[in-house]
Coordinates of C-alpha atoms in Angstrom, one line a residue:
Chain A
M1 CA 138.0 115.2 70.5
S2 CA 134.8 116.7 68.9
A3 CA 131.7 114.7 69.3
K4 CA 129.2 113.2 66.6
V5 CA 125.9 115.6 67.1
I6 CA 123.0 113.2 67.2
D7 CA 120.8 114.9 64.8
G8 CA 117.3 114.6 66.2
K9 CA 115.6 116.4 64.0
A10 CA 116.7 114.4 61.1
I11 CA 116.2 111.4 62.8
A12 CA 112.8 112.1 63.4
K13 CA 111.9 113.4 60.4
K14 CA 113.2 109.7 59.4
V15 CA 110.9 108.0 61.7
R16 CA 107.5 110.4 60.9
S17 CA 108.2 109.4 57.1
E18 CA 108.7 106.1 58.2
V19 CA 105.1 105.9 59.6
A20 CA 103.6 107.7 56.6
V21 CA 104.7 105.3 54.3
A22 CA 103.0 102.4 56.7
V23 CA 99.9 104.8 57.0
A24 CA 99.5 104.8 53.4
K25 CA 100.1 100.9 53.0
M26 CA 97.3 100.6 55.7
K27 CA 94.8 102.7 54.1
E28 CA 95.2 101.4 50.8
E29 CA 95.3 97.4 52.2
H30 CA 92.3 97.7 55.1
D31 CA 90.8 100.9 53.8
Y32 CA 91.8 102.5 57.5
V33 CA 93.4 105.4 58.9
P34 CA 94.8 105.7 62.3
G35 CA 93.3 108.3 64.5
L36 CA 94.9 110.1 67.6
A37 CA 92.8 111.9 69.9
T38 CA 93.9 114.7 71.9
V39 CA 92.4 116.1 75.5
L40 CA 93.4 119.8 76.3
V41 CA 92.0 121.0 79.3
G42 CA 92.4 124.7 80.0
D43 CA 94.2 127.2 77.9
N44 CA 97.9 126.8 79.1
T45 CA 100.1 128.0 76.5
A46 CA 102.7 125.5 76.4
S47 CA 100.2 122.7 76.8
T48 CA 98.5 124.4 73.9
T49 CA 101.7 124.2 71.7
Y50 CA 102.6 120.9 72.4
V51 CA 98.9 119.7 71.3
R52 CA 99.6 122.0 68.3
N53 CA 102.7 120.1 67.4
K54 CA 101.2 116.8 67.9
H55 CA 98.1 117.4 65.4
K56 CA 100.9 118.9 62.8
A57 CA 102.9 116.1 63.1
C58 CA 100.1 113.6 63.2
Q59 CA 99.0 115.6 59.9
E60 CA 101.9 115.4 58.2
A61 CA 102.0 111.4 58.9
G62 CA 98.8 110.8 57.3
I63 CA 97.2 110.2 61.0
R64 CA 94.1 111.5 61.6
S65 CA 93.7 113.9 64.9
I66 CA 90.8 114.5 67.0
G67 CA 91.3 117.5 69.2
R68 CA 89.1 117.8 72.3
E69 CA 89.5 121.6 74.1
I70 CA 87.7 121.5 77.4
P71 CA 87.5 124.5 79.7
A72 CA 89.4 124.4 83.2
D73 CA 86.9 123.7 85.2
I74 CA 85.3 120.7 84.2
S75 CA 84.6 118.2 86.7
Q76 CA 86.9 115.0 87.1
D77 CA 83.5 112.9 86.6
D78 CA 82.6 114.7 83.4
L79 CA 86.4 114.4 82.2
L80 CA 86.2 110.6 82.9
A81 CA 83.0 110.8 80.6
I82 CA 85.0 112.1 77.7
V83 CA 87.9 109.7 78.3
R84 CA 85.2 106.7 78.3
E85 CA 83.7 108.1 75.2
L86 CA 87.0 107.9 73.5
N87 CA 87.6 104.7 74.8
D88 CA 84.5 103.3 72.8
D89 CA 85.3 105.4 69.8
P90 CA 86.5 102.7 67.4
T91 CA 87.7 105.7 65.0
V92 CA 90.3 106.7 67.8
D93 CA 93.8 104.6 68.2
G94 CA 95.5 106.8 70.9
I95 CA 94.3 108.9 73.2
L96 CA 96.7 111.8 74.5
V97 CA 95.4 113.6 77.8
Q98 CA 97.8 116.6 78.0
L99 CA 99.4 117.2 81.4
P100 CA 99.5 119.1 83.7
L101 CA 95.8 118.6 84.4
P102 CA 94.0 121.7 87.0
K103 CA 94.7 120.7 90.3
H104 CA 91.0 119.7 91.1
I105 CA 91.6 116.6 88.9
D106 CA 93.7 113.9 89.8
D107 CA 95.6 112.8 86.9
E108 CA 95.9 109.4 88.3
V109 CA 92.2 108.8 88.3
I110 CA 92.3 110.2 84.5
L111 CA 95.3 108.5 83.0
G112 CA 94.2 105.3 84.5
A113 CA 90.8 105.2 83.0
I114 CA 92.1 105.3 79.4
D115 CA 92.1 101.9 77.6
L116 CA 95.3 100.3 77.8
A117 CA 95.0 99.5 74.0
K118 CA 95.0 103.4 73.4
D119 CA 97.6 104.5 76.1
V120 CA 100.0 105.8 73.4
D121 CA 101.6 107.5 76.3
G122 CA 102.6 104.3 78.0
F123 CA 102.3 105.7 81.5
H124 CA 100.0 102.9 82.8
P125 CA 101.6 101.1 85.5
L126 CA 100.9 97.5 84.0
N127 CA 102.5 98.8 81.3
I128 CA 105.5 100.2 82.9
G129 CA 105.1 96.6 84.6
R130 CA 105.5 94.8 81.8
L131 CA 108.3 96.9 80.2
A132 CA 110.4 96.2 83.4
M133 CA 109.8 92.6 83.4
K134 CA 111.8 89.9 81.5
G135 CA 109.9 87.7 79.0
R136 CA 106.9 90.5 78.4
D137 CA 106.7 93.7 76.5
P138 CA 104.8 96.3 76.7
Q139 CA 101.7 97.3 74.9
F140 CA 103.7 100.8 74.2
I141 CA 106.9 102.5 74.9
P142 CA 106.6 105.7 76.3
C143 CA 107.2 108.3 73.8
T144 CA 110.5 110.0 75.2
P145 CA 112.4 107.0 76.4
Y146 CA 111.3 105.1 72.9
G147 CA 112.6 108.1 71.3
C148 CA 116.3 107.8 72.8
M149 CA 116.1 104.3 72.5
R150 CA 115.6 104.8 68.8
L151 CA 118.3 107.5 68.5
L152 CA 121.1 105.3 70.4
K153 CA 120.3 102.7 67.8
E154 CA 120.3 104.9 64.6
M155 CA 123.9 105.8 66.2
D156 CA 125.1 102.2 66.5
V157 CA 125.2 102.2 69.8
D158 CA 126.5 99.0 71.4
L159 CA 124.2 98.5 74.4
N160 CA 125.2 95.0 75.3
G161 CA 127.5 95.4 78.5
A162 CA 127.1 98.9 78.4
E163 CA 127.5 101.0 81.5
A164 CA 124.6 103.2 81.4
V165 CA 123.9 106.0 83.9
V166 CA 120.5 107.7 83.8
L167 CA 120.2 110.8 85.8
G168 CA 116.6 111.3 87.2
R169 CA 114.1 108.7 88.0
S170 CA 110.8 110.3 86.9
N171 CA 107.8 108.1 86.1
I172 CA 108.0 109.7 82.4
V173 CA 111.2 109.3 81.6
G174 CA 114.1 108.2 84.2
L175 CA 112.2 105.2 85.4
P176 CA 111.4 103.6 81.6
M177 CA 114.7 104.7 80.3
G178 CA 116.4 102.2 82.6
M179 CA 114.1 99.6 82.1
L180 CA 114.7 99.6 78.3
L181 CA 118.5 100.1 79.0
Q182 CA 118.4 97.2 81.3
K183 CA 116.2 94.9 78.9
A184 CA 118.8 95.8 75.8
N185 CA 121.5 94.2 78.5
A186 CA 123.4 97.1 79.9
T187 CA 124.3 97.8 83.1
V188 CA 122.1 100.4 84.2
T189 CA 122.4 102.9 87.2
I190 CA 120.0 105.5 88.2
C191 CA 121.1 108.4 89.8
H192 CA 118.9 111.2 91.5
S193 CA 118.6 114.0 94.0
R194 CA 119.7 111.7 96.7
T195 CA 122.8 110.4 94.8
K196 CA 126.1 111.1 97.0
D197 CA 128.7 110.9 93.9
M198 CA 127.0 111.3 90.6
V199 CA 130.1 112.4 89.3
E200 CA 131.6 109.1 90.0
H201 CA 129.0 107.2 88.3
L202 CA 128.9 109.6 85.2
K203 CA 132.8 109.0 85.0
R204 CA 132.6 105.2 84.1
A205 CA 129.2 105.9 81.9
D206 CA 129.6 104.9 78.3
V207 CA 125.8 106.1 78.0
V208 CA 124.9 109.1 79.7
I209 CA 121.0 110.0 79.8
A210 CA 120.0 113.1 81.7
A211 CA 117.0 114.1 82.5
V212 CA 116.7 115.6 85.9
G213 CA 115.4 119.4 84.8
I214 CA 118.9 121.2 86.1
T215 CA 120.3 123.8 84.0
E216 CA 123.9 122.2 81.9
M217 CA 124.7 120.4 85.3
V218 CA 126.4 117.7 83.2
T219 CA 129.7 119.5 82.4
G220 CA 132.4 118.0 80.2
D221 CA 134.9 117.3 83.1
M222 CA 132.4 114.8 84.4
L223 CA 132.5 112.5 81.4
K224 CA 134.7 109.2 80.1
P225 CA 135.9 110.1 77.0
G226 CA 133.9 108.6 73.9
A227 CA 130.6 108.6 76.1
V228 CA 127.1 109.0 74.2
V229 CA 125.5 111.9 75.7
I230 CA 121.5 112.0 75.6
D231 CA 120.5 115.0 76.7
V232 CA 116.5 114.7 77.9
G233 CA 116.3 118.3 79.8
I234 CA 114.6 121.0 78.2
N235 CA 115.4 124.3 80.4
R236 CA 115.1 128.0 80.2
K237 CA 118.7 129.9 80.7
D238 CA 118.7 134.1 80.8
D239 CA 120.0 135.3 77.4
P240 CA 119.4 139.1 77.0
S241 CA 120.6 138.7 73.5
K242 CA 117.3 137.0 72.7
K243 CA 114.6 138.7 71.8
R244 CA 112.4 136.9 74.5
G245 CA 114.9 137.1 77.3
Y246 CA 116.1 133.5 77.3
R247 CA 117.2 130.5 75.3
L248 CA 116.8 127.2 75.5
V249 CA 119.2 124.2 77.0
G250 CA 119.5 120.8 78.5
D251 CA 120.7 119.4 81.5
V252 CA 124.2 119.1 79.5
D253 CA 126.8 121.8 79.6
Y254 CA 126.6 121.4 75.4
D255 CA 129.9 123.2 74.7
S256 CA 132.4 121.3 77.4
C257 CA 130.4 118.0 76.9
A258 CA 130.8 118.1 73.3
E259 CA 134.6 118.0 73.8
V260 CA 134.9 115.0 75.6
A261 CA 131.8 112.8 74.4
G262 CA 131.9 110.7 71.4
A263 CA 128.0 111.6 70.7
I264 CA 125.7 113.9 72.1
T265 CA 122.3 115.5 71.6
P266 CA 122.0 119.3 71.0
V267 CA 119.1 121.0 72.9
P268 CA 117.0 122.1 71.0
G269 CA 117.0 119.5 68.1
G270 CA 117.6 116.1 69.9
V271 CA 115.3 114.3 71.9
G272 CA 112.4 116.9 71.7
P273 CA 111.4 116.2 67.9
M274 CA 111.8 112.6 68.6
T275 CA 108.9 112.4 71.6
I276 CA 106.6 113.8 69.2
A277 CA 107.6 111.5 66.4
M278 CA 107.4 108.3 68.8
L279 CA 103.9 109.6 69.5
V280 CA 102.7 109.2 65.8
Q281 CA 104.9 105.6 65.7
N282 CA 102.8 104.6 69.0
T283 CA 99.7 105.7 67.3
L284 CA 100.0 103.7 64.3
E285 CA 101.3 100.7 66.4
A286 CA 97.9 100.9 68.3
A287 CA 96.2 100.8 65.0
E288 CA 98.1 98.1 63.8
H289 CA 97.4 95.8 67.1
K290 CA 94.0 96.5 66.5
L291 CA 93.6 95.2 62.8
S292 CA 95.7 92.3 63.9
Q293 CA 93.2 91.4 66.3
S294 CA 90.0 91.9 64.5
Chain B
M1 CA 137.0 93.0 111.0
S2 CA 134.0 90.6 111.3
A3 CA 130.5 91.0 109.9
K4 CA 127.5 91.2 112.4
V5 CA 125.3 88.1 111.2
I6 CA 122.0 89.0 110.4
D7 CA 119.8 86.3 111.8
G8 CA 117.4 86.0 109.6
K9 CA 115.8 82.9 111.1
A10 CA 115.4 85.0 114.2
I11 CA 113.8 88.0 112.3
A12 CA 111.6 85.7 110.2
K13 CA 110.1 84.4 113.6
K14 CA 109.3 88.0 115.0
V15 CA 107.4 88.7 111.9
R16 CA 105.5 85.3 111.9
S17 CA 104.8 86.4 115.9
E18 CA 103.7 89.8 114.8
V19 CA 101.4 88.2 112.4
A20 CA 100.3 86.0 114.4
V21 CA 99.5 88.8 117.1
A22 CA 97.1 90.6 114.2
V23 CA 95.6 87.5 113.4
A24 CA 94.1 86.7 116.6
K25 CA 93.1 90.7 117.2
M26 CA 91.1 90.1 113.7
K27 CA 89.8 87.0 114.9
E28 CA 88.6 88.5 117.8
E29 CA 87.2 91.7 116.4
H30 CA 86.1 90.8 112.9
D31 CA 85.6 86.9 113.5
Y32 CA 87.4 86.5 110.7
V33 CA 90.7 84.3 110.1
P34 CA 92.5 85.1 106.8
G35 CA 92.9 82.0 104.4
L36 CA 95.9 81.2 101.9
A37 CA 95.4 78.7 99.5
T38 CA 98.2 76.8 97.9
V39 CA 98.2 75.4 94.5
L40 CA 100.8 72.2 93.8
V41 CA 100.7 71.1 90.5
G42 CA 102.5 67.5 90.1
D43 CA 104.7 65.7 92.5
N44 CA 108.0 68.1 92.1
T45 CA 109.9 66.7 95.8
A46 CA 111.2 70.4 96.3
S47 CA 107.9 71.9 95.4
T48 CA 106.4 69.2 98.0
T49 CA 108.4 71.0 100.7
Y50 CA 108.2 74.3 100.0
V51 CA 103.9 73.8 100.0
R52 CA 104.1 72.0 103.4
N53 CA 106.6 74.7 104.9
K54 CA 104.2 77.2 103.9
H55 CA 101.4 75.4 105.2
K56 CA 103.2 74.9 108.7
A57 CA 103.8 78.6 108.7
C58 CA 100.0 79.6 108.1
Q59 CA 99.5 77.2 111.0
E60 CA 101.9 78.9 113.3
A61 CA 100.4 82.1 112.7
G62 CA 96.8 81.1 113.1
I63 CA 96.1 81.6 109.2
R64 CA 94.0 78.7 107.7
S65 CA 95.6 77.3 104.5
I66 CA 93.8 75.3 101.8
G67 CA 96.0 73.0 100.0
R68 CA 95.0 72.1 96.3
E69 CA 97.5 69.1 94.9
I70 CA 96.5 68.7 91.5
P71 CA 98.2 65.7 89.1
A72 CA 100.8 67.0 86.7
D73 CA 98.4 65.9 83.5
I74 CA 95.8 68.7 84.2
S75 CA 95.2 70.8 81.4
Q76 CA 95.8 74.5 81.5
D77 CA 92.1 74.9 81.2
D78 CA 91.3 72.8 84.1
L79 CA 93.9 74.7 86.2
L80 CA 92.7 77.9 85.1
A81 CA 89.2 77.1 86.1
I82 CA 90.8 76.2 89.7
V83 CA 92.3 79.1 89.9
R84 CA 89.2 81.3 89.2
E85 CA 87.4 79.1 91.6
L86 CA 89.9 80.3 94.4
N87 CA 89.8 83.9 93.0
D88 CA 85.8 83.6 93.7
D89 CA 86.2 81.7 97.1
P90 CA 85.2 84.6 99.9
T91 CA 87.5 82.5 102.7
V92 CA 90.6 82.6 100.7
D93 CA 92.6 86.1 100.6
G94 CA 96.0 85.0 99.2
I95 CA 96.4 82.3 96.4
L96 CA 100.2 81.0 95.7
V97 CA 100.5 78.4 92.7
Q98 CA 104.0 77.2 93.3
L99 CA 106.2 77.2 90.4
P100 CA 107.6 75.5 88.3
L101 CA 104.5 74.1 86.2
P102 CA 104.5 71.3 84.2
K103 CA 106.2 72.2 80.5
H104 CA 102.5 71.9 78.9
I105 CA 101.4 74.6 80.9
D106 CA 101.9 78.8 80.4
D107 CA 102.8 79.9 83.8
E108 CA 102.0 83.7 82.2
V109 CA 98.4 82.3 81.7
I110 CA 98.1 81.1 85.2
L111 CA 99.6 83.4 87.2
G112 CA 97.9 86.4 85.2
A113 CA 94.8 84.9 86.2
I114 CA 95.1 85.3 89.7
D115 CA 93.1 88.1 91.2
L116 CA 95.2 91.0 91.9
A117 CA 93.7 91.2 95.6
K118 CA 94.5 87.8 96.3
D119 CA 98.3 87.6 94.3
V120 CA 100.3 87.6 97.8
D121 CA 103.3 86.5 95.3
G122 CA 103.1 89.9 93.9
F123 CA 104.1 88.7 90.6
H124 CA 101.5 90.3 88.6
P125 CA 102.7 92.8 86.1
L126 CA 100.6 95.5 87.0
N127 CA 101.5 95.0 90.6
I128 CA 105.3 95.2 89.8
G129 CA 104.5 98.6 87.8
R130 CA 103.1 100.2 90.7
L131 CA 106.0 98.7 92.8
A132 CA 108.8 100.5 90.0
M133 CA 106.7 104.2 89.8
K134 CA 106.9 107.4 92.1
G135 CA 103.8 107.9 93.8
R136 CA 102.3 104.5 93.2
D137 CA 102.0 101.8 95.8
P138 CA 102.3 97.8 94.9
Q139 CA 99.1 95.6 96.4
F140 CA 101.5 93.3 97.5
I141 CA 105.6 93.4 98.0
P142 CA 107.0 90.2 96.2
C143 CA 107.8 88.0 99.5
T144 CA 111.6 87.4 98.7
P145 CA 112.9 91.1 98.1
Y146 CA 110.2 92.0 100.7
G147 CA 112.2 89.8 103.3
C148 CA 115.6 91.7 102.2
M149 CA 113.9 95.0 102.7
R150 CA 112.6 93.9 106.6
L151 CA 116.1 92.4 107.2
L152 CA 117.9 95.7 106.3
K153 CA 115.5 97.8 108.5
E154 CA 115.9 95.1 111.3
M155 CA 119.7 96.2 111.0
D156 CA 119.0 99.9 111.0
V157 CA 120.8 99.8 107.6
D158 CA 120.3 103.7 106.4
L159 CA 119.3 103.4 102.1
N160 CA 119.0 106.9 101.9
G161 CA 121.7 107.9 99.3
A162 CA 123.1 104.7 100.0
E163 CA 125.3 102.9 97.0
A164 CA 123.4 99.6 96.3
V165 CA 124.2 96.7 93.9
V166 CA 122.1 94.2 92.9
L167 CA 123.6 91.2 91.1
G168 CA 120.8 89.1 89.3
R169 CA 117.5 90.9 87.6
S170 CA 115.4 87.9 87.8
N171 CA 111.7 89.3 88.0
I172 CA 111.0 87.8 91.0
V173 CA 114.3 89.0 92.9
G174 CA 116.6 91.1 91.3
L175 CA 113.9 93.2 89.4
P176 CA 111.8 94.2 92.1
M177 CA 114.5 94.5 94.8
G178 CA 116.1 97.2 93.0
M179 CA 112.9 98.8 92.5
L180 CA 112.6 98.8 96.8
L181 CA 116.0 99.7 96.7
Q182 CA 115.2 103.0 95.0
K183 CA 112.2 103.9 96.3
A184 CA 114.0 103.9 99.6
N185 CA 116.5 106.6 97.9
A186 CA 119.6 104.1 97.4
T187 CA 121.4 104.9 94.0
V188 CA 120.8 101.2 92.5
T189 CA 122.6 99.6 90.3
I190 CA 121.5 96.0 88.7
C191 CA 124.6 93.5 87.4
H192 CA 123.6 90.6 85.5
S193 CA 125.2 88.5 83.1
R194 CA 126.5 90.6 80.5
T195 CA 128.1 93.6 83.2
K196 CA 131.6 93.6 82.0
D197 CA 132.9 94.6 85.7
M198 CA 131.0 93.2 88.6
V199 CA 133.7 93.6 91.2
E200 CA 134.1 97.5 90.2
H201 CA 130.8 97.8 91.1
L202 CA 130.6 95.7 94.2
K203 CA 133.7 97.5 95.2
R204 CA 131.7 100.7 95.7
A205 CA 128.8 99.2 97.4
D206 CA 127.3 99.9 100.7
V207 CA 124.8 97.2 100.2
V208 CA 125.0 94.3 98.1
I209 CA 122.0 92.0 97.5
A210 CA 123.6 88.8 95.3
A211 CA 120.8 86.9 93.7
V212 CA 122.3 85.4 90.8
G213 CA 122.4 81.3 91.5
I214 CA 126.2 81.2 91.5
T215 CA 127.7 79.4 93.9
E216 CA 129.9 82.0 96.1
M217 CA 130.6 83.9 93.5
V218 CA 131.3 87.1 95.7
T219 CA 134.2 86.7 97.4
G220 CA 135.5 89.2 100.5
D221 CA 138.0 90.7 98.1
M222 CA 135.4 92.3 96.3
L223 CA 133.7 93.9 98.7
K224 CA 134.1 97.6 100.1
P225 CA 134.7 97.3 104.1
G226 CA 131.4 97.3 106.4
A227 CA 129.2 96.8 103.2
V228 CA 126.0 95.2 104.1
V229 CA 125.8 92.0 102.2
I230 CA 122.2 89.7 102.1
D231 CA 122.7 86.6 99.9
V232 CA 119.4 85.2 98.3
G233 CA 121.4 82.7 96.7
I234 CA 120.5 78.7 97.7
N235 CA 123.0 76.3 95.7
R236 CA 124.1 72.8 96.3
K237 CA 127.8 72.5 97.1
D238 CA 129.6 69.0 96.9
D239 CA 130.4 68.2 100.7
P240 CA 131.1 64.3 101.1
S241 CA 131.1 64.9 105.0
K242 CA 127.3 65.7 105.1
K243 CA 125.4 62.2 104.6
R244 CA 123.4 63.7 101.6
G245 CA 126.7 64.4 99.9
Y246 CA 126.3 67.9 99.8
R247 CA 125.2 71.4 101.8
L248 CA 123.8 74.6 100.9
V249 CA 125.8 77.5 100.1
G250 CA 124.9 80.9 98.8
D251 CA 125.8 83.5 96.2
V252 CA 128.5 84.6 98.6
D253 CA 131.6 83.2 100.0
Y254 CA 130.4 83.6 103.6
D255 CA 134.0 83.1 105.4
S256 CA 135.9 85.6 103.5
C257 CA 133.0 88.0 103.1
A258 CA 132.4 88.3 106.6
E259 CA 135.9 89.6 107.3
V260 CA 135.1 92.3 105.2
A261 CA 131.2 93.2 105.4
G262 CA 130.0 95.1 108.1
A263 CA 126.9 92.7 108.1
I264 CA 126.0 89.6 106.3
T265 CA 123.3 87.1 106.1
P266 CA 123.8 83.4 106.8
V267 CA 122.9 80.5 104.2
P268 CA 120.9 78.7 105.2
G269 CA 119.2 81.1 108.0
G270 CA 119.4 84.4 106.3
V271 CA 116.7 85.3 103.8
G272 CA 115.4 82.1 103.4
P273 CA 113.1 81.8 106.4
M274 CA 112.3 85.7 105.4
T275 CA 110.3 84.6 102.4
I276 CA 107.7 82.3 103.8
A277 CA 107.7 84.9 106.8
M278 CA 106.6 87.4 104.3
L279 CA 103.9 85.2 102.7
V280 CA 102.3 84.7 105.4
Q281 CA 102.4 88.7 106.2
N282 CA 101.2 89.2 102.6
T283 CA 98.3 86.9 103.4
L284 CA 97.5 89.0 106.4
E285 CA 97.7 92.4 104.8
A286 CA 95.3 91.3 102.1
A287 CA 92.8 90.0 104.4
E288 CA 93.2 93.5 106.2
H289 CA 92.5 94.9 102.9
K290 CA 89.5 93.0 102.4
L291 CA 88.0 93.7 105.5
S292 CA 88.9 97.5 105.1
Q293 CA 86.8 97.5 102.0
S294 CA 83.8 96.1 103.2

């Protein structure tokens, strides 16, 4: 058996094109273009690359992006003032504060200060509560889980009554992912570092979401034949054949899992491109919501 | 094998006594007595009984209780005004709006209007979000799940790495229960009406929380020997030998499960008394929090 490859790159492109069409329509009908503000504190190389990619994706979709680059020694109060200024700016629909922040700044305070209507990352506890609860809807779905759900949808995966196993319980992936799968009527188990027998759970899973950050932890022999495998991990693995000395791999051992799974995301080119696509989507949704309220 | 009986009545009494001691101390040290306001709309017999029992439990713990009884034809705006009045009343620490509300009133609007610091039921989405998220703490833990956790604690159940299966995904029991068990490092699966094979999950569960409202659905043959079984259900079962024609039973078939389980709650006398005890506890916590802020 050889799994279908879930082409995150192509699906992300599709999402971005849909957003571009909607943005063009909004411009025509409302003479308005959505705007995303990014806040980058310090000069962490990875963060700088992430933020640059987010701006590029916005640009391609016709969304304005506003980049605030701030020295690493900014005080928490001054950073708060910047967030509040962006909250008040009517041309900003989404605010993204790139993590990690310098150690002297409390993430929770900064993220909690973002206007809920502009919190396109969807990490506010009120948003997470609404995401969890039956009969409630979040303002935004956190980008990575939103991307995973879109991949499942594009692959026509029937989640109703499906056995879903999420590996990892982080606030930004595992936890909201479990909530979304449960709302889609899957039976969800979240495994984590204290789980005694992860393999027992994997063996019965129709859908596996791996988001633990452990290199190639899931191998083909752990899977139920035909399972749909979504690999959120991005880990560096030594590879002397590469110029930079490593290559990127997921939490899933791709080769052995592809033999057993029904469908699987590659790393890179699976979940990664979806996260940025859904950020662009959320920025559009923020602007749509604003226009519908005015 | 015969299961230990988890005596909710005795444990609830213990909780209420602890609260009474803390209330007496608060009165002595701060010259302050916590207050709970209940809002009862209409004259539903069950609701009237529940509210009366809550007042009685407050009284026993030395907590003031304020009962607002309101005609069923009150408008939503007028009910909102009452909630806001209680929000502003400095002698009120907890506000409990008894559900169900009449059909012309939107529960969500009324419950959402309760000051988060007085929401002793803990149903606000912001509270649920904080309950779910790693590194965050809720203002209040919803009373029934809080009571279940206390029962597990009193029975010295080790939740670290335990396989926990929650039957039911309601906003007031199943959902927050799953969050609490996960925070206690259990591996949690939530089963619900769409779950394909509930028994497969029950068979491996070290801890079972049944909260589906289906009479005696869980039978002994479905359990792992030695499992701890917490029965949240309260259902009426025909019983001609009783004057009222029925008796109260849980979601668990007590007799067959008691043969297999390691410990089990009876119905009545298990979770039921804990819910009210934890409401009294939450009212105390609300007052303690207020005093610590002033």
